[in-house]
Amino acid sequence: MKALVYTAPHEMTIMQQPDPVAGENEVVVKIDAVGICGSDMHAYQGHDARRLPPLVLGHEICGTVTSDKHKGRRVILNPLISCNRCYYCETGRPNICSDRTMIGMTRPGGYADAVSIPEQCLVFVADDMDPVAAALTEPAATGLHGLVLATRVMARPIAEARTLVIGAGSVGLLTALLLKHQGCEHIHIAETNELRQGPARAAGFSQVFNPIETLVDESSFDLVIDCVGSQKTREMSMFAAAPGSVFLHIGLMDNNGGLDARKMTLAEIIMIGAYTYTQADLGVAAQKLYSGAYGSLDWVETRHLDEGPETFSALLRGEIAAPKVVLTP
Ligand SMILES: [Zn+2]
Ligand SMILES: [Zn+2]
């Protein structure tokens, strides 16, 4: 089969790879659409010690099962493969299983004609679901999972909460769109890349601004969602968070700095780290995408897998405005 292989830092190569073979309790899925994730870009730059070349990256996958079992069913894939035995798996939190592995990391991912995957990772969607929309399930579920955790501890209902979303890439944009769908009326979006602001503006949020030019209002948000996760954005989050607010940390850009423990304590700010999603979150996100809850998805750019090498370098140069590029084999 044909695959787009990460062959060296800053190098993606279209090449032939062996066809995937289903192991025990596994199926083979023909890829219909696969999104390019920020973590794939991170690996492409040689910055991810867990994703080493040569490797087929890609974990935001919609496809069609070709193995006998479930043959012909349209699916999205849960890229996290959890152990099913540990305390976290048994209590419904497989996303923090310490034995988990991941496609596009510890085994080949989706930038290819096909992939093999444990059957437990299949999330069935409507057979007529648009594969490009379905490929957004993974980033959509990341935001949805975070909102599920935040809603449990928020003092105000989502509809009334003054919310700040930092970063208008696909996770930030999809999270903001879900908040809007849930009736939230005060959604402010901070995004430094002017190209990226377009889709957020089109969605009609309360404010879309560049935080380098416009200072965020101090202590004025009930929910702050950091979809970037850098020292700078954590600093901004701390500054923006109101007393009694929730700070939802989703982005993983860097590890340290930016938290204000004194303000968090004096103002009783609840910080939540949210990582990925459960199988149920993926199912709900796919259903919401299918039903149109996220509105028009015309901000997604679709390219052919063969254009992968050029697409990765264009993304790195910041030349692509779309918050999400989806490749189709
Ligand atoms: Zn991803
Ligand atoms: Zn486990």
Short mmCIF file of C-alpha atoms and ligand atoms in Angstrom, two decimals:
data_model
loop_
_atom_site.label_atom_id
_atom_site.label_comp_id
_atom_site.label_asym_id
_atom_site.label_seq_id
_atom_site.Cartn_x
_atom_site.Cartn_y
_atom_site.Cartn_z
CA MET A 1 0.00 0.00 0.00
CA LYS A 2 0.94 3.64 -0.32
CA ALA A 3 1.85 5.61 2.80
CA LEU A 4 3.15 9.00 3.80
CA VAL A 5 6.11 8.17 6.01
CA TYR A 6 7.91 10.44 8.44
CA THR A 7 11.46 9.51 7.35
CA ALA A 8 13.55 12.17 9.15
CA PRO A 9 12.98 15.51 10.86
CA HIS A 10 11.41 17.89 8.31
CA GLU A 11 11.06 15.04 5.82
CA MET A 12 7.86 13.25 4.82
CA THR A 13 8.07 10.72 1.99
CA ILE A 14 5.40 8.99 -0.06
CA MET A 15 6.47 5.35 -0.34
CA GLN A 16 5.23 1.79 -0.54
CA GLN A 17 4.74 -0.02 2.75
CA PRO A 18 3.60 -3.59 3.49
CA ASP A 19 -0.18 -3.96 3.65
CA PRO A 20 -1.38 -3.98 7.26
CA VAL A 21 -2.23 -7.38 8.68
CA ALA A 22 -4.84 -7.81 11.40
CA GLY A 23 -3.43 -9.45 14.53
CA GLU A 24 -5.54 -11.22 17.12
CA ASN A 25 -8.69 -9.23 17.93
CA GLU A 26 -7.73 -6.69 15.30
CA VAL A 27 -9.30 -5.43 12.10
CA VAL A 28 -7.98 -3.67 9.00
CA VAL A 29 -9.53 -0.34 8.11
CA LYS A 30 -9.28 1.39 4.74
CA ILE A 31 -8.53 5.07 5.38
CA ASP A 32 -11.11 7.54 4.01
CA ALA A 33 -9.83 10.71 5.69
CA VAL A 34 -7.15 11.54 8.24
CA GLY A 35 -6.50 14.86 9.95
CA ILE A 36 -3.12 16.47 10.54
CA CYS A 37 -2.74 17.09 14.27
CA GLY A 38 -0.47 19.53 16.07
CA SER A 39 1.23 16.51 17.64
CA ASP A 40 2.06 15.20 14.16
CA MET A 41 3.64 18.57 13.36
CA HIS A 42 5.58 18.36 16.61
CA ALA A 43 6.93 14.92 15.60
CA TYR A 44 7.69 16.11 12.06
CA GLN A 45 10.02 18.75 13.53
CA GLY A 46 11.85 16.04 15.47
CA HIS A 47 10.54 17.27 18.82
CA ASP A 48 8.70 14.16 19.99
CA ALA A 49 10.85 11.52 21.64
CA ARG A 50 7.92 9.07 21.43
CA ARG A 51 7.49 9.40 17.66
CA LEU A 52 10.71 8.40 15.94
CA PRO A 53 11.33 7.98 12.19
CA PRO A 54 10.66 6.00 10.14
CA LEU A 55 7.01 6.10 11.18
CA VAL A 56 3.59 6.48 9.62
CA LEU A 57 1.99 9.25 11.69
CA GLY A 58 -1.69 10.19 11.78
CA HIS A 59 -4.33 9.34 14.37
CA GLU A 60 -7.43 11.41 13.45
CA ILE A 61 -8.90 8.73 11.29
CA CYS A 62 -12.17 7.95 9.54
CA GLY A 63 -12.28 4.78 7.51
CA THR A 64 -14.16 1.72 6.37
CA VAL A 65 -13.60 -1.74 7.84
CA THR A 66 -12.30 -4.25 5.28
CA SER A 67 -11.87 -7.26 7.59
CA ASP A 68 -14.65 -9.84 7.58
CA LYS A 69 -15.94 -8.78 10.96
CA HIS A 70 -17.79 -5.44 10.59
CA LYS A 71 -16.91 -5.38 6.88
CA GLY A 72 -18.10 -2.21 5.16
CA ARG A 73 -18.92 -0.29 8.34
CA ARG A 74 -17.84 3.34 8.51
CA VAL A 75 -15.79 3.96 11.63
CA ILE A 76 -13.64 6.46 13.36
CA LEU A 77 -10.73 5.10 15.36
CA ASN A 78 -9.88 5.65 18.98
CA PRO A 79 -6.11 6.00 18.55
CA LEU A 80 -5.45 5.22 22.21
CA ILE A 81 -5.04 1.53 22.89
CA SER A 82 -5.54 0.94 26.60
CA CYS A 83 -4.84 -2.20 28.62
CA ASN A 84 -8.45 -2.85 29.83
CA ARG A 85 -7.10 -4.30 33.09
CA CYS A 86 -5.76 -1.49 35.26
CA TYR A 87 -7.63 0.58 37.83
CA TYR A 88 -8.09 3.47 35.39
CA CYS A 89 -9.39 1.28 32.60
CA GLU A 90 -11.77 -0.49 34.98
CA THR A 91 -13.12 2.80 36.31
CA GLY A 92 -13.88 4.34 32.94
CA ARG A 93 -10.73 6.40 32.47
CA PRO A 94 -8.76 4.49 29.82
CA ASN A 95 -7.31 7.76 28.56
CA ILE A 96 -5.01 7.87 31.59
CA CYS A 97 -4.14 4.16 31.53
CA SER A 98 -0.42 3.95 32.19
CA ASP A 99 -0.02 1.02 29.80
CA ARG A 100 -1.71 2.75 26.88
CA THR A 101 -0.14 2.86 23.45
CA MET A 102 -1.17 4.87 20.43
CA ILE A 103 -1.42 4.48 16.70
CA GLY A 104 0.83 6.85 14.81
CA MET A 105 3.27 6.50 17.69
CA THR A 106 3.96 2.97 18.90
CA ARG A 107 2.47 1.43 15.74
CA PRO A 108 1.74 2.72 12.23
CA GLY A 109 -0.86 5.45 11.93
CA GLY A 110 -3.30 6.66 9.33
CA TYR A 111 -1.30 8.50 6.66
CA ALA A 112 -1.69 5.50 4.42
CA ASP A 113 -4.20 3.53 2.36
CA ALA A 114 -5.04 1.32 5.36
CA VAL A 115 -4.22 0.58 8.97
CA SER A 116 -4.68 -2.31 11.40
CA ILE A 117 -6.18 -1.65 14.82
CA PRO A 118 -7.63 -3.56 17.78
CA GLU A 119 -11.37 -4.02 17.38
CA GLN A 120 -11.90 -2.31 20.76
CA CYS A 121 -10.81 0.99 19.17
CA LEU A 122 -13.62 1.11 16.60
CA VAL A 123 -16.27 3.78 17.02
CA PHE A 124 -19.11 3.12 14.59
CA VAL A 125 -20.63 6.13 12.85
CA ALA A 126 -23.45 6.50 10.34
CA ASP A 127 -22.48 4.95 7.02
CA ASP A 128 -23.46 8.17 5.24
CA MET A 129 -21.35 10.39 7.48
CA ASP A 130 -18.96 12.62 5.54
CA PRO A 131 -15.46 11.16 6.18
CA VAL A 132 -13.86 14.62 6.42
CA ALA A 133 -16.32 15.68 9.13
CA ALA A 134 -15.82 12.33 10.85
CA ALA A 135 -12.04 12.88 10.87
CA LEU A 136 -12.69 15.88 13.15
CA THR A 137 -14.08 13.59 15.83
CA GLU A 138 -10.76 13.23 17.65
CA PRO A 139 -10.05 16.96 18.18
CA ALA A 140 -13.77 17.58 18.84
CA ALA A 141 -13.79 14.86 21.51
CA THR A 142 -10.73 16.38 23.16
CA GLY A 143 -12.65 19.61 23.78
CA LEU A 144 -15.83 17.78 24.69
CA HIS A 145 -14.02 15.70 27.29
CA GLY A 146 -12.53 18.84 28.84
CA LEU A 147 -15.94 20.49 29.00
CA VAL A 148 -17.43 17.40 30.66
CA LEU A 149 -14.77 17.63 33.38
CA ALA A 150 -15.15 21.43 33.75
CA THR A 151 -18.94 21.37 33.92
CA ARG A 152 -18.82 19.06 36.95
CA VAL A 153 -17.14 21.74 39.05
CA MET A 154 -18.29 25.02 37.54
CA ALA A 155 -20.30 27.32 39.79
CA ARG A 156 -22.22 28.84 36.88
CA PRO A 157 -24.13 27.07 34.14
CA ILE A 158 -22.30 27.05 30.80
CA ALA A 159 -24.94 29.33 29.28
CA GLU A 160 -24.08 32.13 31.70
CA ALA A 161 -20.37 31.55 31.98
CA ARG A 162 -18.00 34.16 30.62
CA THR A 163 -15.55 31.97 28.72
CA LEU A 164 -12.13 32.58 27.23
CA VAL A 165 -10.71 30.09 24.74
CA ILE A 166 -7.00 30.50 24.03
CA GLY A 167 -5.92 29.18 20.64
CA ALA A 168 -8.17 28.91 17.59
CA GLY A 169 -6.64 25.81 16.07
CA SER A 170 -8.98 22.89 15.58
CA VAL A 171 -9.29 21.93 19.26
CA GLY A 172 -9.91 25.53 20.36
CA LEU A 173 -12.33 26.26 17.55
CA LEU A 174 -14.28 23.02 18.00
CA THR A 175 -14.44 23.56 21.77
CA ALA A 176 -15.75 27.10 21.28
CA LEU A 177 -18.30 25.88 18.73
CA LEU A 178 -19.51 23.24 21.18
CA LEU A 179 -19.81 25.88 23.93
CA LYS A 180 -21.91 27.96 21.54
CA HIS A 181 -24.07 24.95 20.75
CA GLN A 182 -24.57 24.44 24.49
CA GLY A 183 -25.97 27.95 24.75
CA CYS A 184 -22.94 29.81 26.01
CA GLU A 185 -23.38 33.48 25.10
CA HIS A 186 -20.04 34.94 26.15
CA ILE A 187 -17.22 33.34 24.20
CA HIS A 188 -13.97 35.21 23.71
CA ILE A 189 -11.25 33.78 21.51
CA ALA A 190 -7.57 34.67 21.81
CA GLU A 191 -5.46 33.80 18.75
CA THR A 192 -2.13 35.35 17.76
CA ASN A 193 -2.14 34.03 14.18
CA GLU A 194 -4.22 36.49 12.14
CA LEU A 195 -4.79 33.85 9.45
CA ARG A 196 -6.36 31.57 12.04
CA GLN A 197 -8.81 34.21 13.28
CA GLY A 198 -11.00 34.04 10.16
CA PRO A 199 -13.05 30.93 10.98
CA ALA A 200 -13.58 32.11 14.57
CA ARG A 201 -14.81 35.48 13.30
CA ALA A 202 -17.16 33.79 10.85
CA ALA A 203 -18.66 31.76 13.70
CA GLY A 204 -19.80 34.98 15.40
CA PHE A 205 -18.24 34.69 18.85
CA SER A 206 -18.40 37.64 21.26
CA GLN A 207 -14.80 38.63 20.59
CA VAL A 208 -11.88 37.33 18.55
CA PHE A 209 -8.67 39.10 19.39
CA ASN A 210 -4.91 38.98 19.20
CA PRO A 211 -3.66 38.84 22.81
CA ILE A 212 -0.34 40.40 21.79
CA GLU A 213 -2.20 43.57 20.75
CA THR A 214 -5.21 43.53 23.06
CA LEU A 215 -4.86 42.84 26.75
CA VAL A 216 -7.41 40.40 28.10
CA ASP A 217 -9.68 41.71 30.90
CA GLU A 218 -8.27 40.85 34.31
CA SER A 219 -10.13 38.39 36.57
CA SER A 220 -13.22 38.43 34.39
CA PHE A 221 -13.76 34.90 33.07
CA ASP A 222 -15.62 32.03 34.74
CA LEU A 223 -14.08 29.45 32.44
CA VAL A 224 -10.67 29.78 30.80
CA ILE A 225 -9.66 27.08 28.34
CA ASP A 226 -6.02 26.95 27.32
CA CYS A 227 -5.77 24.99 24.10
CA VAL A 228 -2.15 26.04 23.56
CA GLY A 229 -0.53 25.13 26.87
CA SER A 230 2.54 27.35 26.95
CA GLN A 231 4.02 29.45 29.72
CA LYS A 232 2.66 32.58 28.01
CA THR A 233 -0.88 31.22 27.66
CA ARG A 234 -0.92 29.94 31.25
CA GLU A 235 0.12 33.43 32.37
CA MET A 236 -2.75 34.89 30.35
CA SER A 237 -5.13 32.30 31.78
CA MET A 238 -4.15 33.13 35.34
CA PHE A 239 -4.61 36.85 34.66
CA ALA A 240 -8.02 36.33 33.04
CA ALA A 241 -9.47 33.85 35.55
CA ALA A 242 -12.12 35.29 37.88
CA PRO A 243 -12.40 34.29 41.55
CA GLY A 244 -14.07 30.90 41.77
CA SER A 245 -13.45 30.16 38.10
CA VAL A 246 -12.30 27.00 36.35
CA PHE A 247 -9.07 26.87 34.36
CA LEU A 248 -9.15 24.02 31.86
CA HIS A 249 -5.69 23.14 30.55
CA ILE A 250 -5.72 21.11 27.33
CA GLY A 251 -2.73 22.24 25.23
CA LEU A 252 0.67 20.59 25.59
CA MET A 253 3.13 23.05 24.12
CA ASP A 254 5.54 23.28 27.04
CA ASN A 255 5.72 21.97 30.57
CA ASN A 256 6.62 24.65 33.05
CA GLY A 257 5.89 28.17 34.11
CA GLY A 258 2.98 30.56 34.03
CA LEU A 259 0.89 29.29 36.95
CA ASP A 260 0.14 31.72 39.77
CA ALA A 261 -0.30 29.50 42.82
CA ARG A 262 -1.02 32.47 45.05
CA LYS A 263 -3.92 33.71 42.90
CA MET A 264 -5.22 30.15 42.45
CA THR A 265 -5.30 29.76 46.22
CA LEU A 266 -6.64 33.18 47.22
CA ALA A 267 -9.27 33.16 44.46
CA GLU A 268 -10.08 29.44 44.68
CA ILE A 269 -9.45 28.83 41.00
CA ILE A 270 -9.90 25.20 40.03
CA MET A 271 -7.37 23.96 37.51
CA ILE A 272 -8.23 20.88 35.48
CA GLY A 273 -5.81 19.07 33.22
CA ALA A 274 -7.75 17.29 30.47
CA TYR A 275 -6.13 14.69 28.26
CA THR A 276 -7.82 13.27 25.15
CA TYR A 277 -11.12 11.43 25.57
CA THR A 278 -12.87 8.19 26.33
CA GLN A 279 -14.56 5.95 23.79
CA ALA A 280 -17.88 7.45 24.91
CA ASP A 281 -16.60 11.01 24.31
CA LEU A 282 -15.62 10.01 20.78
CA GLY A 283 -19.07 8.57 20.15
CA VAL A 284 -20.81 11.71 21.40
CA ALA A 285 -18.50 14.00 19.42
CA ALA A 286 -19.07 12.01 16.23
CA GLN A 287 -22.83 12.17 16.76
CA LYS A 288 -22.68 15.92 17.28
CA LEU A 289 -20.58 16.39 14.15
CA TYR A 290 -23.05 14.25 12.23
CA SER A 291 -26.05 16.22 13.47
CA GLY A 292 -24.49 19.58 12.54
CA ALA A 293 -23.99 20.83 16.11
CA TYR A 294 -20.65 22.33 15.10
CA GLY A 295 -22.18 24.32 12.25
CA SER A 296 -20.56 24.69 8.86
CA LEU A 297 -17.23 22.93 8.70
CA ASP A 298 -16.12 24.88 5.65
CA TRP A 299 -12.95 25.94 7.48
CA VAL A 300 -11.50 22.45 7.01
CA GLU A 301 -9.08 22.12 4.09
CA THR A 302 -8.93 18.78 2.29
CA ARG A 303 -5.85 17.63 0.40
CA HIS A 304 -4.76 14.41 -1.23
CA LEU A 305 -2.35 12.17 0.69
CA ASP A 306 0.15 12.59 -2.19
CA GLU A 307 0.34 16.29 -1.28
CA GLY A 308 1.42 15.33 2.25
CA PRO A 309 5.13 16.29 2.03
CA GLU A 310 4.35 19.77 0.69
CA THR A 311 1.44 20.20 3.10
CA PHE A 312 3.60 19.50 6.15
CA SER A 313 6.25 21.99 5.07
CA ALA A 314 3.59 24.62 4.26
CA LEU A 315 2.02 24.11 7.69
CA LEU A 316 5.41 24.55 9.30
CA ARG A 317 5.95 27.81 7.39
CA GLY A 318 2.58 29.02 8.72
CA GLU A 319 1.22 29.37 5.20
CA ILE A 320 -2.01 27.47 5.70
CA ALA A 321 -4.87 29.43 7.25
CA ALA A 322 -7.18 26.47 7.82
CA PRO A 323 -7.32 25.34 11.48
CA LYS A 324 -7.45 21.76 10.19
CA VAL A 325 -6.06 20.03 7.13
CA VAL A 326 -7.49 16.60 6.35
CA LEU A 327 -5.71 14.25 3.96
CA THR A 328 -7.56 11.77 1.78
CA PRO A 329 -5.78 8.78 0.18
ZN ZN B 1 -4.80 14.74 17.34
ZN ZN B 2 -5.26 0.36 31.64
#
